[in-house]
CSV table of C-alpha atoms in Angstrom, one decimal:
chain,number,residue,atom,x,y,z
A,1,UNK,CA,8.7,19.3,34.9
A,2,UNK,CA,5.0,19.6,35.5
A,3,UNK,CA,4.5,20.2,31.8
A,4,UNK,CA,6.1,16.8,31.1
A,5,UNK,CA,4.1,15.0,33.9
A,6,UNK,CA,0.8,16.5,32.9
A,7,UNK,CA,1.2,15.9,29.2
A,8,UNK,CA,2.5,12.4,29.6
A,9,UNK,CA,-0.3,11.4,32.1
A,10,UNK,CA,-3.0,12.9,29.8
A,11,UNK,CA,-1.7,11.3,26.7
A,12,UNK,CA,-1.3,7.8,28.3
A,13,UNK,CA,-4.7,7.9,30.0
A,14,UNK,CA,-6.6,9.2,26.9
A,15,UNK,CA,-4.8,6.7,24.8
A,16,UNK,CA,-5.8,3.9,27.2
A,17,UNK,CA,-9.4,4.9,27.2
A,18,UNK,CA,-9.5,5.1,23.4
A,19,UNK,CA,-7.8,1.7,23.1
A,20,UNK,CA,-10.4,0.1,25.5
A,21,UNK,CA,-13.3,1.6,23.5
A,22,UNK,CA,-11.8,0.7,20.2
A,23,UNK,CA,-11.3,-2.9,21.3
A,24,UNK,CA,-14.9,-3.1,22.6
A,25,UNK,CA,-16.2,-1.7,19.3
A,26,UNK,CA,-14.1,-4.1,17.2
A,27,UNK,CA,-14.1,-7.3,19.2
A,28,UNK,CA,-17.0,-7.4,21.7
A,29,UNK,CA,-20.5,-8.5,20.7
A,30,UNK,CA,-22.9,-5.6,21.2
A,31,UNK,CA,-25.5,-7.6,23.2
A,32,UNK,CA,-26.0,-6.5,26.8
A,33,UNK,CA,-24.5,-9.5,28.6
A,34,UNK,CA,-21.2,-9.5,26.7
A,35,UNK,CA,-20.8,-5.8,26.9
A,36,UNK,CA,-21.5,-5.8,30.6
A,37,UNK,CA,-18.9,-8.6,31.1
A,38,UNK,CA,-16.3,-6.6,29.1
A,39,UNK,CA,-17.0,-3.4,31.1
A,40,UNK,CA,-16.7,-5.3,34.4
A,41,UNK,CA,-13.4,-6.8,33.3
A,42,UNK,CA,-12.1,-3.5,31.9
A,43,UNK,CA,-13.2,-1.5,35.0
A,44,UNK,CA,-9.8,-1.5,36.7
A,45,UNK,CA,-8.2,-0.1,33.5
A,46,UNK,CA,-10.9,2.6,33.2
A,47,UNK,CA,-10.3,3.5,36.9
A,48,UNK,CA,-6.6,3.8,36.3
A,49,UNK,CA,-7.1,5.9,33.2
A,50,UNK,CA,-9.5,8.2,35.0
A,51,UNK,CA,-7.1,8.7,37.9
A,52,UNK,CA,-4.3,9.5,35.4
A,53,UNK,CA,-6.5,12.0,33.7
A,54,UNK,CA,-7.2,13.7,37.0
A,55,UNK,CA,-3.5,13.8,37.8
A,56,UNK,CA,-2.6,15.0,34.3
A,57,UNK,CA,-5.0,17.9,34.6
A,58,UNK,CA,-3.7,18.7,38.1
A,59,UNK,CA,0.0,18.7,36.9
A,60,UNK,CA,-1.0,20.7,33.8
A,61,UNK,CA,-2.8,23.3,35.9
A,62,UNK,CA,0.3,23.5,38.2
A,63,UNK,CA,2.5,24.2,35.2
A,64,UNK,CA,0.2,26.6,33.3
A,65,UNK,CA,-2.1,28.1,36.0
A,66,UNK,CA,-5.0,28.1,33.4
A,67,UNK,CA,-7.5,25.3,33.7
A,68,UNK,CA,-9.3,26.3,30.5
A,69,UNK,CA,-6.1,25.9,28.5
A,70,UNK,CA,-5.3,22.6,30.1
A,71,UNK,CA,-8.8,21.2,29.4
A,72,UNK,CA,-8.8,22.5,25.8
A,73,UNK,CA,-5.4,21.0,25.2
A,74,UNK,CA,-6.6,17.6,26.6
A,75,UNK,CA,-9.6,17.7,24.4
A,76,UNK,CA,-7.5,18.4,21.3
A,77,UNK,CA,-5.1,15.6,22.4
A,78,UNK,CA,-8.1,13.3,22.6
A,79,UNK,CA,-9.3,14.2,19.1
A,80,UNK,CA,-5.9,13.4,17.7
A,81,UNK,CA,-5.8,10.1,19.6
A,82,UNK,CA,-9.3,9.2,18.4
A,83,UNK,CA,-8.1,9.8,14.8
A,84,UNK,CA,-5.1,7.6,15.5
A,85,UNK,CA,-7.2,4.9,17.0
A,86,UNK,CA,-9.5,5.0,14.0
A,87,UNK,CA,-6.6,4.4,11.7
A,88,UNK,CA,-4.9,1.7,13.9
A,89,UNK,CA,-8.1,-0.2,14.7
A,90,UNK,CA,-10.2,0.2,11.5
A,91,UNK,CA,-7.7,1.4,8.9
A,92,UNK,CA,-9.8,4.7,8.6
A,93,UNK,CA,-7.6,7.2,6.8
A,94,UNK,CA,-8.2,10.7,8.0
A,95,UNK,CA,-9.9,12.8,5.3
A,96,UNK,CA,-9.1,16.4,4.4
A,97,UNK,CA,-12.1,17.5,6.6
A,98,UNK,CA,-10.6,15.6,9.6
A,99,UNK,CA,-7.2,17.2,9.1
A,100,UNK,CA,-8.8,20.6,8.7
A,101,UNK,CA,-10.8,20.1,11.9
A,102,UNK,CA,-7.6,19.2,13.8
A,103,UNK,CA,-5.9,22.2,12.4
A,104,UNK,CA,-8.8,24.4,13.6
A,105,UNK,CA,-8.5,22.8,17.0
A,106,UNK,CA,-4.8,23.6,17.2
A,107,UNK,CA,-5.4,27.2,16.1
A,108,UNK,CA,-8.1,27.5,18.8
A,109,UNK,CA,-5.7,26.2,21.5
A,110,UNK,CA,-3.0,28.7,20.3
A,111,UNK,CA,-5.5,31.6,20.3
A,112,UNK,CA,-6.8,30.7,23.8
A,113,UNK,CA,-3.2,30.8,25.1
A,114,UNK,CA,-2.6,34.3,23.7
A,115,UNK,CA,-3.1,37.0,26.4
């Protein structure tokens, strides 16, 4: 069950952070005042996302007992979410290089799990 909790919490939190930054990049004027105002309004969501990341890593560690693997998996998950957000927000289609990079990340995670 810890696998499910950890994976779900990490995915939701990383997705939320990427949504917040994608929204800022697309809709918020880059001048200091507007960006500061957005960051203040979005602070509770960033706080929730960071708490969820902490709990996702904690549950992942309880399930696997290998912090390196949990952190590598979360980073790989974040890369996939970033590609997804690029497509959803800016209609950026992943290139062959991007897909190759994701494949290399997946292979690296699998290799790191081999004992």
